[in-house]
Amino acid sequence: MLALALIASLAAPSARWDALCAPCHGAGGRGDGPAASVQWPRPSDLTGPLKLGASAGDLARAIDEGVPGTAMPAFKALPAAERAALVAEVLALRGGAAPAPDHDEPGEGSATAGAVLWQTRGCAACHDQRPRLLDTRGLPADWPDLQRGPLKGGDAPADLFASISRGRPGTPMPAFTGLPAAERRDLVAWLRSQRGPATRQRRSPPPGLPAPADPLWPPSGAEGIAALPILQTGAARQCGRCHPDQEAQWRTSRHAQARGPGLLGQYHGRDASWQAACDRCHGPVGAGLDAVGCAACHLRDGRKLGRGRRRDDRALPGMPFAVEPRLGRSDFCLPCHQLGPEAAVDGTPLLDTWREWAASPYLPAGVQCQHCHQPQGDHRFAGAHDPEAVRRAARLEARIDATDPQVVVQVEIENVGAGHHFPTTATPRGVLRVRLWQGRSPGAEQLWAIGRTMRRESGRWQTVADTRIPAGGKGRWMARLPRAGADAVEISLWLFPDWHYARVFREALAGLAPGARPELRQALQAAETSGFLVEKRDIRLP
């Protein structure tokens, strides 16, 4: 381990660190990565006090098992050598020093005595009253729910005993090594007696909390590239002279249509601040430039950014160029595919795609958004509007029990190919239909919605239902239909990628003259015809 730490201290951050750790902890490990702003608790500053201990064993446990109640996942799937190397990199960030682990054992305690100590030793003053205190980074103290919440250090007796003994370095929680070990054991026994089933709900940062600055967002556009006038416009047609395949793919993408009639039609009657908020993602380089075009991702501060994989990346003399690892990482997509806590509805932002991915098995496996949405550098960014991409995401299985007088159909849909919920956001809607047939005549049927259904009341959004399927998860439905002579069952899964927008456009056009708001009418027609069949099963009944 010491040899690995020495190697890590002499080398630049590894590709492993860049892909798995830097998005949250930052390139230097200070907890200021591009994804830090959408997480609560915030990622740890690995160069400062560590709440769960700074020994090699403590670090290894956090990497292997993750940290409950935070966005830190378990990396057990990584080979042992890679996990050991990550421990070494963290130790190198900390100067190579690793304190000895704490081997105290809790033993048995009295919950009755612990309940008295909870009040007399000052625990209740903080954990019950939850005063507004700050940690060493100036962030609000994150008081854990000791009854139902997941505990970062674990809830086994040894974990609780260690937490009480050494406190939480960097937070207002002090070390209680001055308490007799017997009293610490009693407090552990009382805490254990209060624990119920732990909840797993992800939390958003408190509103108004300053977010770490992102050096790559918002885009700076083409300003400063005076040496190459061809790039000053930032237009895709100019970039296409050297990158024709990428430009042709991009022109068919949703990125190219991000400032389409649906968006422009909603600008009617809106003030400049409302439009500016939308343009932040729908036209980040300027309202007159290609919606989400080449410049939105590849031009910053007068330089062209690339991944350094193409021979012509640096071929033009005089072109300011820089390799940017984030172009291959999910946190590069975060600014437009993740909203902050100010957009939360019932605790979950309306656009929560990055956090859905971060809570999935894909993050610890190193599978980024680009692996699925830009395979081999494809610039079509295939997503919910692409039938083949959607078909790769969902797997449908069915079991049928056909006995008179009813047919029981059990359907299971597994999210096997999307690194986020199926479908993500409140915009698309999946529809599962089970229908009986008698010859060519349709019989009884049952339908279910798969999505996040929203309703706006009294000026605010509310979640009516959320039936989406998390990455790697399964959704199950059961239909009981009267057979009435039916001889076949049809099971079909449909996706309507613009379901929510179609409803918004219809409501906006209600009561208007036939020729009014032509942009919205065009957008409504496109939205209402964008649905497609994902999978269909026709099964003969015995």
Tab-separated table of C-alpha atoms in Angstrom, residues 216-467:
chain	number	residue	atom	x	y	z
A	216	LEU	CA	-16.856	24.711	-18.421
A	217	TRP	CA	-20.364	26.079	-17.926
A	218	PRO	CA	-21.897	28.245	-19.219
A	219	PRO	CA	-20.083	28.019	-22.574
A	220	SER	CA	-17.895	30.940	-23.512
A	221	GLY	CA	-18.550	30.333	-27.194
A	222	ALA	CA	-16.201	31.276	-29.996
A	223	GLU	CA	-14.927	34.559	-28.617
A	224	GLY	CA	-11.193	34.939	-28.890
A	225	ILE	CA	-10.493	32.633	-31.836
A	226	ALA	CA	-9.351	35.547	-34.003
A	227	ALA	CA	-6.637	33.467	-35.635
A	228	LEU	CA	-9.245	31.257	-37.323
A	229	PRO	CA	-12.198	33.280	-38.648
A	230	ILE	CA	-13.894	30.075	-39.814
A	231	LEU	CA	-14.610	29.261	-36.164
A	232	GLN	CA	-15.684	32.709	-35.023
A	233	THR	CA	-19.310	32.025	-35.892
A	234	GLY	CA	-19.408	28.814	-33.877
A	235	ALA	CA	-21.759	27.454	-36.556
A	236	ALA	CA	-22.065	23.727	-37.179
A	237	ARG	CA	-21.913	24.213	-40.951
A	238	GLN	CA	-18.408	25.621	-40.544
A	239	CYS	CA	-17.303	22.793	-38.262
A	240	GLY	CA	-18.754	20.362	-40.801
A	241	ARG	CA	-16.110	21.285	-43.343
A	242	CYS	CA	-13.613	19.236	-41.354
A	243	HIS	CA	-16.079	17.007	-39.491
A	244	PRO	CA	-18.776	16.193	-42.088
A	245	ASP	CA	-19.911	12.921	-40.515
A	246	GLN	CA	-20.402	14.495	-37.096
A	247	GLU	CA	-22.275	17.457	-38.548
A	248	ALA	CA	-24.582	15.198	-40.579
A	249	GLN	CA	-25.348	13.101	-37.496
A	250	TRP	CA	-25.916	16.168	-35.348
A	251	ARG	CA	-28.454	17.640	-37.796
A	252	THR	CA	-30.758	14.688	-37.123
A	253	SER	CA	-30.390	15.005	-33.338
A	254	ARG	CA	-32.661	16.542	-30.722
A	255	HIS	CA	-29.770	18.873	-29.862
A	256	ALA	CA	-30.156	20.481	-33.294
A	257	GLN	CA	-33.885	20.959	-32.619
A	258	ALA	CA	-33.542	22.352	-29.107
A	259	ARG	CA	-34.801	25.789	-30.201
A	260	GLY	CA	-37.709	24.442	-32.204
A	261	PRO	CA	-41.277	25.725	-32.525
A	262	GLY	CA	-42.326	24.162	-29.215
A	263	LEU	CA	-39.836	26.289	-27.275
A	264	LEU	CA	-40.275	29.467	-29.314
A	265	GLY	CA	-44.038	29.152	-29.107
A	266	GLN	CA	-43.848	29.126	-25.310
A	267	TYR	CA	-41.851	32.380	-25.348
A	268	HIS	CA	-45.040	34.215	-26.315
A	269	GLY	CA	-45.888	36.643	-23.530
A	270	ARG	CA	-42.946	35.598	-21.376
A	271	ASP	CA	-40.460	38.076	-19.958
A	272	ALA	CA	-36.769	38.140	-20.790
A	273	SER	CA	-35.701	36.356	-17.590
A	274	TRP	CA	-37.978	33.388	-18.362
A	275	GLN	CA	-36.536	33.109	-21.853
A	276	ALA	CA	-32.978	33.443	-20.560
A	277	ALA	CA	-33.559	30.560	-18.149
A	278	CYS	CA	-34.665	28.332	-21.045
A	279	ASP	CA	-31.895	29.530	-23.350
A	280	ARG	CA	-29.326	28.475	-20.764
A	281	CYS	CA	-29.695	24.953	-22.150
A	282	HIS	CA	-31.723	25.364	-25.345
A	283	GLY	CA	-29.417	28.010	-26.804
A	284	PRO	CA	-26.369	28.191	-24.533
A	285	VAL	CA	-23.993	29.944	-26.944
A	286	GLY	CA	-26.526	32.495	-28.184
A	287	ALA	CA	-30.033	32.546	-29.525
A	288	GLY	CA	-28.809	32.883	-33.111
A	289	LEU	CA	-26.484	29.874	-33.083
A	290	ASP	CA	-27.577	26.331	-33.893
A	291	ALA	CA	-29.465	25.640	-30.639
A	292	VAL	CA	-27.203	23.075	-28.920
A	293	GLY	CA	-24.562	23.014	-31.643
A	294	CYS	CA	-20.863	22.260	-31.874
A	295	ALA	CA	-19.854	25.390	-29.972
A	296	ALA	CA	-21.990	24.418	-26.980
A	297	CYS	CA	-19.686	21.496	-26.205
A	298	HIS	CA	-16.463	22.081	-28.110
A	299	LEU	CA	-15.562	25.780	-27.784
A	300	ARG	CA	-14.420	27.351	-24.534
A	301	ASP	CA	-12.374	30.504	-23.962
A	302	GLY	CA	-11.195	30.663	-27.535
A	303	ARG	CA	-10.099	27.026	-27.642
A	304	LYS	CA	-11.434	23.951	-29.332
A	305	LEU	CA	-12.014	21.114	-26.865
A	306	GLY	CA	-11.741	17.477	-27.867
A	307	ARG	CA	-11.009	14.063	-26.454
A	308	GLY	CA	-7.732	13.778	-28.357
A	309	ARG	CA	-8.765	10.618	-30.173
A	310	ARG	CA	-8.969	11.947	-33.734
A	311	ARG	CA	-5.867	12.574	-35.835
A	312	ASP	CA	-7.265	15.862	-37.133
A	313	ASP	CA	-8.001	17.240	-33.653
A	314	ARG	CA	-4.740	19.171	-33.694
A	315	ALA	CA	-4.084	19.123	-37.414
A	316	LEU	CA	-4.836	22.774	-38.208
A	317	PRO	CA	-1.854	25.026	-37.472
A	318	GLY	CA	-2.672	27.868	-35.151
A	319	MET	CA	-5.794	26.241	-33.731
A	320	PRO	CA	-5.940	26.600	-29.949
A	321	PHE	CA	-6.781	23.085	-28.794
A	322	ALA	CA	-7.118	21.328	-25.460
A	323	VAL	CA	-7.929	17.766	-24.463
A	324	GLU	CA	-10.935	17.804	-22.119
A	325	PRO	CA	-11.596	14.516	-20.241
A	326	ARG	CA	-15.079	15.662	-19.228
A	327	LEU	CA	-16.272	15.336	-22.827
A	328	GLY	CA	-16.375	11.607	-22.107
A	329	ARG	CA	-17.919	11.889	-18.644
A	330	SER	CA	-21.504	12.140	-17.492
A	331	ASP	CA	-20.907	15.304	-15.487
A	332	PHE	CA	-20.329	17.162	-18.776
A	333	CYS	CA	-24.013	16.500	-19.548
A	334	LEU	CA	-25.131	17.467	-16.038
A	335	PRO	CA	-25.718	21.241	-16.486
A	336	CYS	CA	-28.576	20.613	-18.945
A	337	HIS	CA	-29.772	17.181	-17.838
A	338	GLN	CA	-30.057	17.845	-14.109
A	339	LEU	CA	-31.937	20.605	-12.330
A	340	GLY	CA	-31.084	21.891	-8.893
A	341	PRO	CA	-33.062	21.889	-5.646
A	342	GLU	CA	-34.948	25.026	-6.638
A	343	ALA	CA	-36.765	22.908	-9.267
A	344	ALA	CA	-37.691	20.089	-6.883
A	345	VAL	CA	-41.273	18.845	-6.766
A	346	ASP	CA	-42.057	16.745	-3.706
A	347	GLY	CA	-38.320	16.502	-3.060
A	348	THR	CA	-37.289	15.432	-6.577
A	349	PRO	CA	-36.241	17.872	-9.323
A	350	LEU	CA	-38.363	17.779	-12.469
A	351	LEU	CA	-35.214	16.896	-14.382
A	352	ASP	CA	-33.221	14.460	-12.240
A	353	THR	CA	-31.450	12.362	-14.874
A	354	TRP	CA	-27.883	12.737	-13.659
A	355	ARG	CA	-28.764	11.776	-10.091
A	356	GLU	CA	-30.777	8.802	-11.360
A	357	TRP	CA	-27.637	7.651	-13.180
A	358	ALA	CA	-25.439	8.366	-10.144
A	359	ALA	CA	-27.677	6.141	-7.987
A	360	SER	CA	-27.566	3.304	-10.538
A	361	PRO	CA	-25.083	0.442	-10.992
A	362	TYR	CA	-23.638	2.282	-14.003
A	363	LEU	CA	-21.604	4.895	-12.109
A	364	PRO	CA	-19.420	2.463	-10.121
A	365	ALA	CA	-19.030	0.377	-13.289
A	366	GLY	CA	-17.660	3.435	-15.101
A	367	VAL	CA	-20.426	3.468	-17.745
A	368	GLN	CA	-21.014	7.103	-18.701
A	369	CYS	CA	-23.882	8.787	-20.564
A	370	GLN	CA	-21.674	8.961	-23.650
A	371	HIS	CA	-21.271	5.188	-23.812
A	372	CYS	CA	-24.971	4.759	-24.613
A	373	HIS	CA	-25.906	8.092	-26.197
A	374	GLN	CA	-22.700	8.602	-28.208
A	375	PRO	CA	-21.366	5.133	-29.033
A	376	GLN	CA	-18.203	5.367	-31.118
A	377	GLY	CA	-18.542	9.164	-31.064
A	378	ASP	CA	-21.971	9.156	-32.733
A	379	HIS	CA	-23.397	12.693	-32.694
A	380	ARG	CA	-27.067	11.757	-33.096
A	381	PHE	CA	-27.391	11.523	-29.289
A	382	ALA	CA	-30.063	8.824	-29.604
A	383	GLY	CA	-32.545	8.895	-26.738
A	384	ALA	CA	-36.259	8.723	-26.048
A	385	HIS	CA	-37.192	9.698	-29.623
A	386	ASP	CA	-35.172	6.848	-31.109
A	387	PRO	CA	-37.152	3.571	-31.235
A	388	GLU	CA	-34.069	1.349	-31.384
A	389	ALA	CA	-32.447	3.061	-28.417
A	390	VAL	CA	-35.637	2.622	-26.391
A	391	ARG	CA	-35.992	-1.021	-27.430
A	392	ARG	CA	-32.518	-1.704	-26.095
A	393	ALA	CA	-33.532	-0.185	-22.761
A	394	ALA	CA	-36.563	-2.317	-21.850
A	395	ARG	CA	-37.120	-6.077	-21.664
A	396	LEU	CA	-40.670	-7.409	-21.417
A	397	GLU	CA	-41.661	-10.769	-19.975
A	398	ALA	CA	-45.184	-12.142	-19.542
A	399	ARG	CA	-46.932	-15.046	-17.847
A	400	ILE	CA	-50.508	-16.009	-18.637
A	401	ASP	CA	-52.991	-18.127	-16.707
A	402	ALA	CA	-56.053	-18.648	-18.910
A	403	THR	CA	-58.905	-20.384	-17.128
A	404	ASP	CA	-62.583	-19.661	-17.489
A	405	PRO	CA	-64.069	-17.279	-16.602
A	406	GLN	CA	-60.990	-14.997	-16.618
A	407	VAL	CA	-57.522	-14.518	-18.032
A	408	VAL	CA	-54.765	-13.462	-15.646
A	409	VAL	CA	-51.803	-11.774	-17.339
A	410	GLN	CA	-48.687	-10.896	-15.353
A	411	VAL	CA	-46.244	-8.552	-17.105
A	412	GLU	CA	-42.734	-7.665	-15.983
A	413	ILE	CA	-40.707	-4.891	-17.626
A	414	GLU	CA	-37.051	-4.660	-16.695
A	415	ASN	CA	-34.878	-1.615	-17.317
A	416	VAL	CA	-31.880	-3.401	-18.783
A	417	GLY	CA	-30.367	-0.690	-20.965
A	418	ALA	CA	-31.025	2.798	-19.580
A	419	GLY	CA	-28.624	4.162	-16.991
A	420	HIS	CA	-31.460	6.289	-15.570
A	421	HIS	CA	-35.159	5.735	-14.913
A	422	PHE	CA	-37.294	4.341	-17.716
A	423	PRO	CA	-38.456	6.825	-18.809
A	424	THR	CA	-36.513	9.687	-17.268
A	425	THR	CA	-38.142	13.089	-16.528
A	426	ALA	CA	-41.868	13.823	-16.573
A	427	THR	CA	-41.918	14.429	-20.341
A	428	PRO	CA	-42.095	10.896	-21.861
A	429	ARG	CA	-44.836	8.445	-21.055
A	430	GLY	CA	-44.725	4.687	-21.444
A	431	VAL	CA	-48.036	2.895	-21.888
A	432	LEU	CA	-48.475	-0.817	-21.257
A	433	ARG	CA	-51.593	-2.389	-22.739
A	434	VAL	CA	-52.992	-5.891	-22.260
A	435	ARG	CA	-55.860	-6.677	-24.632
A	436	LEU	CA	-57.834	-9.843	-25.398
A	437	TRP	CA	-58.868	-10.845	-28.908
A	438	GLN	CA	-61.535	-13.166	-30.277
A	439	GLY	CA	-60.540	-13.776	-33.832
A	440	ARG	CA	-60.168	-10.287	-35.308
A	441	SER	CA	-62.418	-8.628	-32.753
A	442	PRO	CA	-60.846	-6.842	-29.759
A	443	GLY	CA	-62.141	-7.666	-26.328
A	444	ALA	CA	-61.464	-6.446	-22.786
A	445	GLU	CA	-58.273	-4.515	-22.154
A	446	GLN	CA	-56.331	-2.814	-19.411
A	447	LEU	CA	-53.784	0.001	-19.662
A	448	TRP	CA	-51.116	1.352	-17.305
A	449	ALA	CA	-49.016	4.503	-17.479
A	450	ILE	CA	-45.264	4.249	-16.912
A	451	GLY	CA	-43.922	7.681	-16.035
A	452	ARG	CA	-43.991	10.557	-13.609
A	453	THR	CA	-47.417	12.150	-13.752
A	454	MET	CA	-47.490	15.807	-12.740
A	455	ARG	CA	-50.351	18.175	-11.951
A	456	ARG	CA	-50.222	21.930	-11.503
A	457	GLU	CA	-52.450	23.372	-8.799
A	458	SER	CA	-52.422	26.799	-7.173
A	459	GLY	CA	-49.348	27.814	-9.139
A	460	ARG	CA	-47.181	24.816	-8.182
A	461	TRP	CA	-46.474	21.369	-9.551
A	462	GLN	CA	-47.406	18.219	-7.685
A	463	THR	CA	-46.510	14.593	-8.329
A	464	VAL	CA	-49.633	12.520	-8.840
A	465	ALA	CA	-47.857	9.222	-9.464
A	466	ASP	CA	-44.381	7.946	-10.307
A	467	THR	CA	-44.307	4.493	-11.900
